[in-house]
Tab-separated table of C-alpha atoms in Angstrom:
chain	number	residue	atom	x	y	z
A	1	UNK	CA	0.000	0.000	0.000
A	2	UNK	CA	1.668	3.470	-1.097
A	3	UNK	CA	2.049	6.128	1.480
A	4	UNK	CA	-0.242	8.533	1.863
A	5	UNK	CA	1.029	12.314	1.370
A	6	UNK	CA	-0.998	14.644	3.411
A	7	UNK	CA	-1.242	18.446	2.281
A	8	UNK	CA	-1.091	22.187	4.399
A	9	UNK	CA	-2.461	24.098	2.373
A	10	UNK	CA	-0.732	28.074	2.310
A	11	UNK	CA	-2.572	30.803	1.855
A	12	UNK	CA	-1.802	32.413	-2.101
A	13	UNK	CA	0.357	36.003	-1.379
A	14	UNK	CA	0.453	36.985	-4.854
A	15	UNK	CA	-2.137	36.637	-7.748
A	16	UNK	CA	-1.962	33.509	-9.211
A	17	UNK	CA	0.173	31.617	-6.428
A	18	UNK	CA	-0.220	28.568	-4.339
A	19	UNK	CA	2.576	26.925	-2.206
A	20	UNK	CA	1.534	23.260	-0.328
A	21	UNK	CA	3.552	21.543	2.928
A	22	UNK	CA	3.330	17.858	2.065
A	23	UNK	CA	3.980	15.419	5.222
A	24	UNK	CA	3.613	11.961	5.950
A	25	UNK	CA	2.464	9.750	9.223
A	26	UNK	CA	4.074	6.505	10.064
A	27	UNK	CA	2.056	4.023	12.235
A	28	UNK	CA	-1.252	5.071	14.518
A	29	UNK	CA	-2.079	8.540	14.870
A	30	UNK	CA	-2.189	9.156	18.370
A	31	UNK	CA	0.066	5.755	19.210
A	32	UNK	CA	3.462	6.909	21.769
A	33	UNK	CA	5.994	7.787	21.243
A	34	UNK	CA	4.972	9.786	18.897
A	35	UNK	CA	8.174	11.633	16.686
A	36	UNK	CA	8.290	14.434	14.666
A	37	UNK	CA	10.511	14.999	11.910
A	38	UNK	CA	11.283	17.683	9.192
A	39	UNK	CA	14.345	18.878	6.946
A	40	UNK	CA	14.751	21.883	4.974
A	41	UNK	CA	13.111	25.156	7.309
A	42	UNK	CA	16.208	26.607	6.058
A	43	UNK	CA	14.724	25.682	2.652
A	44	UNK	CA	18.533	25.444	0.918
A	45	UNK	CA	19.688	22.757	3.093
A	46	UNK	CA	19.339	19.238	1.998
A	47	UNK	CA	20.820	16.503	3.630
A	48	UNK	CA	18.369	16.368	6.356
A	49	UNK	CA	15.900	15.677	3.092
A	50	UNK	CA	18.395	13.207	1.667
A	51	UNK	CA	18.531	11.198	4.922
A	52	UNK	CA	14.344	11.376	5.413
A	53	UNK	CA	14.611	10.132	1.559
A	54	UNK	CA	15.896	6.791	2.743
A	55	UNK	CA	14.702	6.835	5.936
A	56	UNK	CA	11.175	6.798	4.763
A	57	UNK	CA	10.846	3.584	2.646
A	58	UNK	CA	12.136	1.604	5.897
A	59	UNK	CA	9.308	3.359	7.795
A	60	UNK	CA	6.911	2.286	5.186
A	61	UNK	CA	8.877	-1.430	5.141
A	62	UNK	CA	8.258	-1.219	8.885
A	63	UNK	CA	4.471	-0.292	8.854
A	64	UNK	CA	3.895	-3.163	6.733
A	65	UNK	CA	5.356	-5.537	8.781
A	66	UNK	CA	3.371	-3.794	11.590
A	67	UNK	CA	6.629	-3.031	13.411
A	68	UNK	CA	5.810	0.826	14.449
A	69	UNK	CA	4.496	0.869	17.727
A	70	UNK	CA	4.466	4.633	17.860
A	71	UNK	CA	3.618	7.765	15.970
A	72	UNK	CA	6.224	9.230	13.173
A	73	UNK	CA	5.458	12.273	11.043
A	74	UNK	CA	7.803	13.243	8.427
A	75	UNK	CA	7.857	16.394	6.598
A	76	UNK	CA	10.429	16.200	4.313
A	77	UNK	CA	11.151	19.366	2.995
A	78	UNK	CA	8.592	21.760	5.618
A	79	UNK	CA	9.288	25.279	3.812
A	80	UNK	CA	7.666	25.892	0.608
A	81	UNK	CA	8.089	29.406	1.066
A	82	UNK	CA	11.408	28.931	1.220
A	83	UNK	CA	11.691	26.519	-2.013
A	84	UNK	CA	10.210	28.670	-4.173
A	85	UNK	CA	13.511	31.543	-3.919
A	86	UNK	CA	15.314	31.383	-6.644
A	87	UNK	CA	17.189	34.578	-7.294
A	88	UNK	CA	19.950	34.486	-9.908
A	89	UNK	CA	20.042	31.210	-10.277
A	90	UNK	CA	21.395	30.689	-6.828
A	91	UNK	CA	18.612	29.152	-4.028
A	92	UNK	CA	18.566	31.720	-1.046
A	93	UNK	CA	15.542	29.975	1.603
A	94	UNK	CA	16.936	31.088	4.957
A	95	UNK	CA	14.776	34.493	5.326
A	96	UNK	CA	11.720	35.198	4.466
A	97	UNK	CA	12.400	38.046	1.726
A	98	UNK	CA	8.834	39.611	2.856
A	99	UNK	CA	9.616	40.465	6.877
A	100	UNK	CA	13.583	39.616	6.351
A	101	UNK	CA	12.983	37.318	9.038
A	102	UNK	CA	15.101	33.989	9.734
A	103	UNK	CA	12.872	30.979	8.751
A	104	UNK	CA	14.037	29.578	11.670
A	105	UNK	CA	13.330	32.040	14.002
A	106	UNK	CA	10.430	33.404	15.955
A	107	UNK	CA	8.284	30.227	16.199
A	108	UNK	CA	5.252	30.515	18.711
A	109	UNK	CA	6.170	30.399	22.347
A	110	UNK	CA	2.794	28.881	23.955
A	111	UNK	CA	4.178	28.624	27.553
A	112	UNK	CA	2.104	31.890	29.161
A	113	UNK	CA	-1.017	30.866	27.758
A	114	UNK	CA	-0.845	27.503	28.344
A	115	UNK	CA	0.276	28.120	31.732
A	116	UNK	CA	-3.101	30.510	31.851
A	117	UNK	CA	-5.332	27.946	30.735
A	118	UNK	CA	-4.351	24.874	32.339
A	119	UNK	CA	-1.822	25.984	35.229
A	120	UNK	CA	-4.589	25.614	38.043
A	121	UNK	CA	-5.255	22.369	37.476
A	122	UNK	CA	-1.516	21.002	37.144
A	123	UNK	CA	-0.781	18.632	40.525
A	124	UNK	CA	0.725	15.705	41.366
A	125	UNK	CA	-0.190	13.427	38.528
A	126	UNK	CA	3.024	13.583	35.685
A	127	UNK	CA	1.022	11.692	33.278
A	128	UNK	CA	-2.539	13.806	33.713
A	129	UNK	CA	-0.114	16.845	33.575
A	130	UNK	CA	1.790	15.993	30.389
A	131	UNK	CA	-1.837	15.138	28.946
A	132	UNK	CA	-3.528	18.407	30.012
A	133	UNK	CA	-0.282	20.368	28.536
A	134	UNK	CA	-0.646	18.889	25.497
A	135	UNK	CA	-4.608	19.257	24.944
A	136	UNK	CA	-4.016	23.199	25.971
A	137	UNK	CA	-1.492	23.501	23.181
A	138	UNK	CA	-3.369	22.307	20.483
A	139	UNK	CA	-6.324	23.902	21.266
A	140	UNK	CA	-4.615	27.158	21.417
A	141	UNK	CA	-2.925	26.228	17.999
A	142	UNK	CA	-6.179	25.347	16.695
A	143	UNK	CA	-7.829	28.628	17.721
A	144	UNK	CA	-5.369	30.687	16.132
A	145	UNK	CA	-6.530	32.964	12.717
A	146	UNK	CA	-3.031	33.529	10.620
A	147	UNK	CA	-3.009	35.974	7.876
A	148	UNK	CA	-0.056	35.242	5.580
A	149	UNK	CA	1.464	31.866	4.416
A	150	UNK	CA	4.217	32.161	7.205
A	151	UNK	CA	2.458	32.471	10.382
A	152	UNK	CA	0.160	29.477	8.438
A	153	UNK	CA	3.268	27.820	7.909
A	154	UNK	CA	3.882	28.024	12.059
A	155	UNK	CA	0.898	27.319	13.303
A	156	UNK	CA	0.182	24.325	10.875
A	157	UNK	CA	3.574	22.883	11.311
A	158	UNK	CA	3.062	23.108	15.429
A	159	UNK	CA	-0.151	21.413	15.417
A	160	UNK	CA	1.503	18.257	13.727
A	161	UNK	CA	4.640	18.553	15.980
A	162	UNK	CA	4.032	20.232	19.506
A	163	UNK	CA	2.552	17.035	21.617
A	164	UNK	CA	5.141	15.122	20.143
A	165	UNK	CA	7.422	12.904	22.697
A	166	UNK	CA	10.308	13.629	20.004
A	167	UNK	CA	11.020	16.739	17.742
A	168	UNK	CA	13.887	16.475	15.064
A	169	UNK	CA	14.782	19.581	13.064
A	170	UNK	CA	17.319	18.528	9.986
A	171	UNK	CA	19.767	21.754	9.100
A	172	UNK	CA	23.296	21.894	7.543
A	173	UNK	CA	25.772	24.070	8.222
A	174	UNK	CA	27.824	25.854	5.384
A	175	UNK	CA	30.997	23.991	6.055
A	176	UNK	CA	30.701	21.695	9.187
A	177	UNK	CA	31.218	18.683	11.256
A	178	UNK	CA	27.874	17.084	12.076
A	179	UNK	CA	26.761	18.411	15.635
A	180	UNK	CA	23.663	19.376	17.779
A	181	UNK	CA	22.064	22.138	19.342
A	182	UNK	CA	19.524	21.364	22.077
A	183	UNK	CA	18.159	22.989	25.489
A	184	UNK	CA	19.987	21.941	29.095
A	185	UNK	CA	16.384	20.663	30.059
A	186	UNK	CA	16.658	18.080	27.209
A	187	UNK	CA	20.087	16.679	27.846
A	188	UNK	CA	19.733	15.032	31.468
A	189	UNK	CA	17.245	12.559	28.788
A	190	UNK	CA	19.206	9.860	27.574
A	191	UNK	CA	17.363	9.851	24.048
A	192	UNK	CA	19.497	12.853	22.907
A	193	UNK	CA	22.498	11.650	24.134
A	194	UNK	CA	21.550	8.078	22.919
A	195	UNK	CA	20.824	10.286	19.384
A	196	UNK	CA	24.183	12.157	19.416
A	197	UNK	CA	25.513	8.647	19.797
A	198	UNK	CA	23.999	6.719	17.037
A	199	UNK	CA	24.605	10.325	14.832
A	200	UNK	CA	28.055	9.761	15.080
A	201	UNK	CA	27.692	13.733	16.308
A	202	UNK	CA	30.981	15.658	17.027
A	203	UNK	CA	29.802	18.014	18.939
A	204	UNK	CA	26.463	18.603	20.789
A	205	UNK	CA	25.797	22.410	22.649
A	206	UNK	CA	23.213	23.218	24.753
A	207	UNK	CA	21.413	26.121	25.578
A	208	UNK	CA	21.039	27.495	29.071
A	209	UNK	CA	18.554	26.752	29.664
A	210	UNK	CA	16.492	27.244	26.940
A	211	UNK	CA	16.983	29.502	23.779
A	212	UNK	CA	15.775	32.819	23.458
A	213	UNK	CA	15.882	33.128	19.621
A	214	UNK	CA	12.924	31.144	19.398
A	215	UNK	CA	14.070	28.302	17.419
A	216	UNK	CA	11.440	25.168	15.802
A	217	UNK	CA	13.044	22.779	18.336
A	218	UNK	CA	13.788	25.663	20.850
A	219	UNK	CA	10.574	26.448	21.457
A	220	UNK	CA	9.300	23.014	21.911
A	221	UNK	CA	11.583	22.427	24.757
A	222	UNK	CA	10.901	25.291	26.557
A	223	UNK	CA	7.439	25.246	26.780
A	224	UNK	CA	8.441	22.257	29.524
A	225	UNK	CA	11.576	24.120	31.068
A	226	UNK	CA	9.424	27.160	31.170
A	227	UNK	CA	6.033	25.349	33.279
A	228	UNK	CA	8.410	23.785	35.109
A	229	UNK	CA	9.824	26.803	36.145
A	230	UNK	CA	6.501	28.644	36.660
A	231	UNK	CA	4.656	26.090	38.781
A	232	UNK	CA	7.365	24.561	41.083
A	233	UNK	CA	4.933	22.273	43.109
A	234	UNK	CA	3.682	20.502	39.882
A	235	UNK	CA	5.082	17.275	38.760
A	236	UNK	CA	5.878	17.974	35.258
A	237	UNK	CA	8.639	16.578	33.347
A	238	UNK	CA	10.250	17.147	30.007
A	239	UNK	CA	7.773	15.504	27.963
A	240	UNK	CA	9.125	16.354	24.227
A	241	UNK	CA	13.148	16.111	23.685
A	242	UNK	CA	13.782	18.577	21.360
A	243	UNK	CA	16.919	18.919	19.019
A	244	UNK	CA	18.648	20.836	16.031
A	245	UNK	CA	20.759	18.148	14.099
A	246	UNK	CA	23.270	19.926	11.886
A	247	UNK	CA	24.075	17.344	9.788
A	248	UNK	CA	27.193	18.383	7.989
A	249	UNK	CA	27.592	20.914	5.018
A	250	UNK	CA	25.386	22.244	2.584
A	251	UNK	CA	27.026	20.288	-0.190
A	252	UNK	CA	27.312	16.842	1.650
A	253	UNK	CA	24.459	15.984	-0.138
A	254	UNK	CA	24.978	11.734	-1.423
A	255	UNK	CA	23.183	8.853	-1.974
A	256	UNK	CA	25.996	7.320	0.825
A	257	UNK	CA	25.676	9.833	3.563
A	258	UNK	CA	21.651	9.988	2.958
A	259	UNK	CA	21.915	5.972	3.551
A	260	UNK	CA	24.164	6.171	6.284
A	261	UNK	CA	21.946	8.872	8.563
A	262	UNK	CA	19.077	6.686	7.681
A	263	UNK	CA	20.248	3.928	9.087
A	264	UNK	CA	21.496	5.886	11.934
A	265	UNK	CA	17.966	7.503	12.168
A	266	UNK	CA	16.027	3.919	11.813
A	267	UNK	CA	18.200	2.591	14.898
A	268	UNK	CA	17.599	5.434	17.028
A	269	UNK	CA	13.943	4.996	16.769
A	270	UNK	CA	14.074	1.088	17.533
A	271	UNK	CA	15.973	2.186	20.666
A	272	UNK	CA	13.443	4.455	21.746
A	273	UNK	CA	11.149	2.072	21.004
A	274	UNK	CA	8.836	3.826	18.560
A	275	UNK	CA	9.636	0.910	16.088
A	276	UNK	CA	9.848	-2.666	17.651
A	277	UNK	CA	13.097	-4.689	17.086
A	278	UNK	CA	16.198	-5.370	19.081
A	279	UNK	CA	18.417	-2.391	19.362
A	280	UNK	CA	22.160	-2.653	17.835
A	281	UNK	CA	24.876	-1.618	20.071
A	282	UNK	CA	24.981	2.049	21.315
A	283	UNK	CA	28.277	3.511	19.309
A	284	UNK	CA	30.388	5.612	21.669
A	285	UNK	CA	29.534	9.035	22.183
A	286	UNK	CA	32.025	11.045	20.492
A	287	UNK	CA	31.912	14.247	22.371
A	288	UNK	CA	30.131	15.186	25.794
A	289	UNK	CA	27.825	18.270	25.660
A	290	UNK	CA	29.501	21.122	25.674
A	291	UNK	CA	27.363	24.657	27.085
A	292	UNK	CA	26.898	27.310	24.546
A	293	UNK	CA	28.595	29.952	26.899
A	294	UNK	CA	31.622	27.714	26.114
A	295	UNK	CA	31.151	28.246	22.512
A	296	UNK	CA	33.697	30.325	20.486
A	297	UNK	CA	32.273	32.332	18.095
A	298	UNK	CA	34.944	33.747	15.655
A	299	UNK	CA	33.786	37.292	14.129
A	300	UNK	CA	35.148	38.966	11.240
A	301	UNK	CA	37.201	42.534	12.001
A	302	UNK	CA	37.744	43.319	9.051
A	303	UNK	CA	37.004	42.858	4.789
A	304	UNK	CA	39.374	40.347	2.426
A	305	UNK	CA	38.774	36.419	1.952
A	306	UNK	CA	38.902	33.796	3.974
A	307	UNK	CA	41.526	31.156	4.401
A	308	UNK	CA	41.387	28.067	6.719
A	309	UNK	CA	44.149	26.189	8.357
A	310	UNK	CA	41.848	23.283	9.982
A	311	UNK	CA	38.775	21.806	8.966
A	312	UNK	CA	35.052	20.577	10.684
A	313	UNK	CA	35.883	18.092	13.222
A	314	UNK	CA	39.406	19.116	14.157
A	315	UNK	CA	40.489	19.340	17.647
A	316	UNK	CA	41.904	22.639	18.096
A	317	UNK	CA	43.834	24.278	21.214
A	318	UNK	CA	43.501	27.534	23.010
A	319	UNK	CA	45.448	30.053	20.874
A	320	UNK	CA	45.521	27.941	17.705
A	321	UNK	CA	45.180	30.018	14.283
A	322	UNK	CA	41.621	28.772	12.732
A	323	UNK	CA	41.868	31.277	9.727
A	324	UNK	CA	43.036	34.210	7.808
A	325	UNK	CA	41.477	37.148	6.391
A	326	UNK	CA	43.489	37.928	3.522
A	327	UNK	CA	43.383	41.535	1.862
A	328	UNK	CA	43.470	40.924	-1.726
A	329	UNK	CA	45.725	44.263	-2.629
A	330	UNK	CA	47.950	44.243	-0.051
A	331	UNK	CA	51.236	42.904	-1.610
A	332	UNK	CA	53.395	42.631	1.323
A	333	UNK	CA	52.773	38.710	1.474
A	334	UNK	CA	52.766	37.920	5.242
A	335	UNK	CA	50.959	41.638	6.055
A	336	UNK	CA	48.178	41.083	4.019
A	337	UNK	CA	46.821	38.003	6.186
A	338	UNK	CA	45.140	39.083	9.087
A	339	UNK	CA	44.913	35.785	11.537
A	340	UNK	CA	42.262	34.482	14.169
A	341	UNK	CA	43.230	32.185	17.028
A	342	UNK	CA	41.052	29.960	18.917
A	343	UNK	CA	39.773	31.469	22.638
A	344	UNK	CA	39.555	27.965	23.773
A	345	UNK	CA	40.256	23.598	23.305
A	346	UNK	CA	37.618	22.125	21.815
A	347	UNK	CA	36.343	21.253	18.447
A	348	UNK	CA	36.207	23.550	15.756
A	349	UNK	CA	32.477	22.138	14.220
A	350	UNK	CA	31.686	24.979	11.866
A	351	UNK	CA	33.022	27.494	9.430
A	352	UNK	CA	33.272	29.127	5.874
A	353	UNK	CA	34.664	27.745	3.274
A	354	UNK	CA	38.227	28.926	1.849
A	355	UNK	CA	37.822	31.548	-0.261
A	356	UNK	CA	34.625	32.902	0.957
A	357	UNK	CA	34.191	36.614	1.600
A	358	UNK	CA	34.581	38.645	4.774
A	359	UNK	CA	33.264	41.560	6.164
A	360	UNK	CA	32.890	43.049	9.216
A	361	UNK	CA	31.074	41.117	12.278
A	362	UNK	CA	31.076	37.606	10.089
A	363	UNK	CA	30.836	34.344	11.719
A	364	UNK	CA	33.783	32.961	10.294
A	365	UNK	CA	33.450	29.551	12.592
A	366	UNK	CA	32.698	28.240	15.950
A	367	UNK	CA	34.319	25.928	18.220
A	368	UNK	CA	32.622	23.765	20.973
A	369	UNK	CA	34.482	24.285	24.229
A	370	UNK	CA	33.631	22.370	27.475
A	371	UNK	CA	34.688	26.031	29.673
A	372	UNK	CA	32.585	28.687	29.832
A	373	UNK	CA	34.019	32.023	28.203
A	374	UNK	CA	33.523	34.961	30.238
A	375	UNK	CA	32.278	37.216	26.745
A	376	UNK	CA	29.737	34.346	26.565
A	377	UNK	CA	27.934	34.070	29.929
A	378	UNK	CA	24.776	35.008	29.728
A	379	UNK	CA	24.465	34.432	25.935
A	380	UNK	CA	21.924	31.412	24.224
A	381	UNK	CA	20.901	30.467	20.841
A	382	UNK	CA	22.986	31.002	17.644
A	383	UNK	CA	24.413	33.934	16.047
A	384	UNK	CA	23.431	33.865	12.599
């Protein structure tokens, strides 16, 4: 039996336009655990799509076989907005070229008016709690009147994904190693670090405790951390692990990776026991989590291009050169190059690429340190 593809429909912005969010379910609506994945909000990143591209035919092997105990939704590319910029032949889909806003920015924090609605009534009961948290989020969701295709785009992605055990957001990086960004509230879980693990992830950062920027996965896990906080005599724990995989580079696009983070994906899920099977062997966790105050974030001081001396994945020291910015007409050889050392050891996960242009307050790269830097206390979320 063929998958069924379900359709969002967007509301038309121009004369003559229509844009469509096609998504799939896996197994049982309303089964648990229930997961939610989606690639592409950043709509010129594919290898989260390539990886949900291979994933989903052993979901649908799986379903046959009636081996998914649980709920999966997959949305494999989730911003049609997004897919449709093509400017110059080049394929922009990080901001929405109406507000200029990040795509993957200012999702819907629910946590005051949930907290309004149902914070009375939350006690001792986890499970009741969890259940009444859920039911007041998607009934705020489903009231909800947007006006354009983007806030559609929000509120109709939320309602598949916000009482989800599970959230998944696929991104690339421009040049990278393949890490994670998730909340402090999600980490104590062993799913993410179990995830990180079967990943193969490099580095993993979390946000203290929760990111302000409003981030798809951010604001999924803080609608927990942020009850939680609120009503301190309630027994409410972090029902939905939420996480940003950053699965490599915009170009490490391949029939071999998409295969490989598949299978990764596929044996995450039996271990977490959304699909029934016997788990393989937990791979070794390649790096601890490491707190984004310890991250170091190296900014641009001045204009030229960029040259690196290490690549995504490299171990780097404190006072190690990263890169160069290189002023193309100055002829002096050596005085041209303008250098950037690392502020602390740990792994350098993310950067340009050589040759790419610099200007003034760039992020040229960042490094995942396990130390908190003082210019970075008090900082969350990402930079760019």
């Amino acid at each position: 039996m063929p998958a069924k593809i379900n359709h969002i429909d967007l509301p038309s912005m121009t004369p003559g336009s229509h844009k469509q969010i096609r998504w799939l379910r896996f197994g049982k609506a309303g089964a648990r655990p229930k997961v939610y994945l989606q690639a592409a909000i950043h709509a010129n990143e594919m290898p989260g799509t390539m990886a949900l591209h291979h994933l989903m035919p052993q979901l649908l092997a799986a379903e046959r076989k009636g081996l998914i105990q649980g709920e999966i939704i997959v949305v494999p590319t989730v911003n049609p907005i997004g897919q449709s910029q093509l400017v110059g032949n080049a394929h922009a889909g990080r901001y929405n070229l109406l507000s200029y806003e990040n795509f993957n920015r200012n999702w819907l924090d629910l946590s005051d008016a949930v907290a309004e609605r149902v914070g009375q009534r939350l006690g001792a009961d986890a499970e009741a709690n969890v259940k009444r948290v859920r039911k007041a989020a998607r009934e705020l969701l489903a009231e909800m009147k947007p006006v354009n295709e983007l806030q559609t785009l929000r509120v109709e992605i939320m309602k598949l994904s916000v009482d989800a055990d599970y959230v998944l957001d696929l991104h690339c990086d421009i040049h990278a190693a393949l890490h994670l960004f998730t909340s402090e509230c999600d980490w104590p879980n062993g799913a993410i670090r179990e995830l990180a693990a079967d990943l193969g992830a490099q580095a993993s950062l979390c946000n203290q405790p929760y990111a302000k920027s409003l981030t798809f996965s951010g604001v999924h896990a803080s609608l927990w951390g942020r009850l939680r906080e609120r009503f301190t005599q309630a027994a409410l724990p972090q029902a939905c692990m939420s996480v940003t995989v950053e699965m490599r580079s915009q170009f490490d696009v391949s029939d071999a990776l998409g295969r490989s983070d598949a299978n990764n994906l596929y044996r995450w899920l039996v271990r977490r026991g959304v699909i029934k099977g016997r788990a393989q062997p937990l791979p070794r966790l390649l790096s601890p989590a490491m707190p984004m105050s310890g991250m170091d974030v190296g900014y641009s001081q001045g204009t030229g291009f960029l040259v690196f001396h290490v690549k995504p994945g490299a171990q780097v020291k404190k006072g190690q050169v990263i890169c160069d910015v290189i002023d193309p007409a100055n002829p002096h050889g050596p005085k041209a190059r303008t250098s950037y050392q690392s502020q602390t050891n740990g792994v350098l996960f993310s950067c340009r690429l050589d040759g790419y242009l610099s200007w003034p307050g760039q992020v040229m790269y960042r490094i995942a340190g396990a130390q908190p830097l003082p210019h970075r206390l008090g900082m969350s979320g990402l930079d760019d």
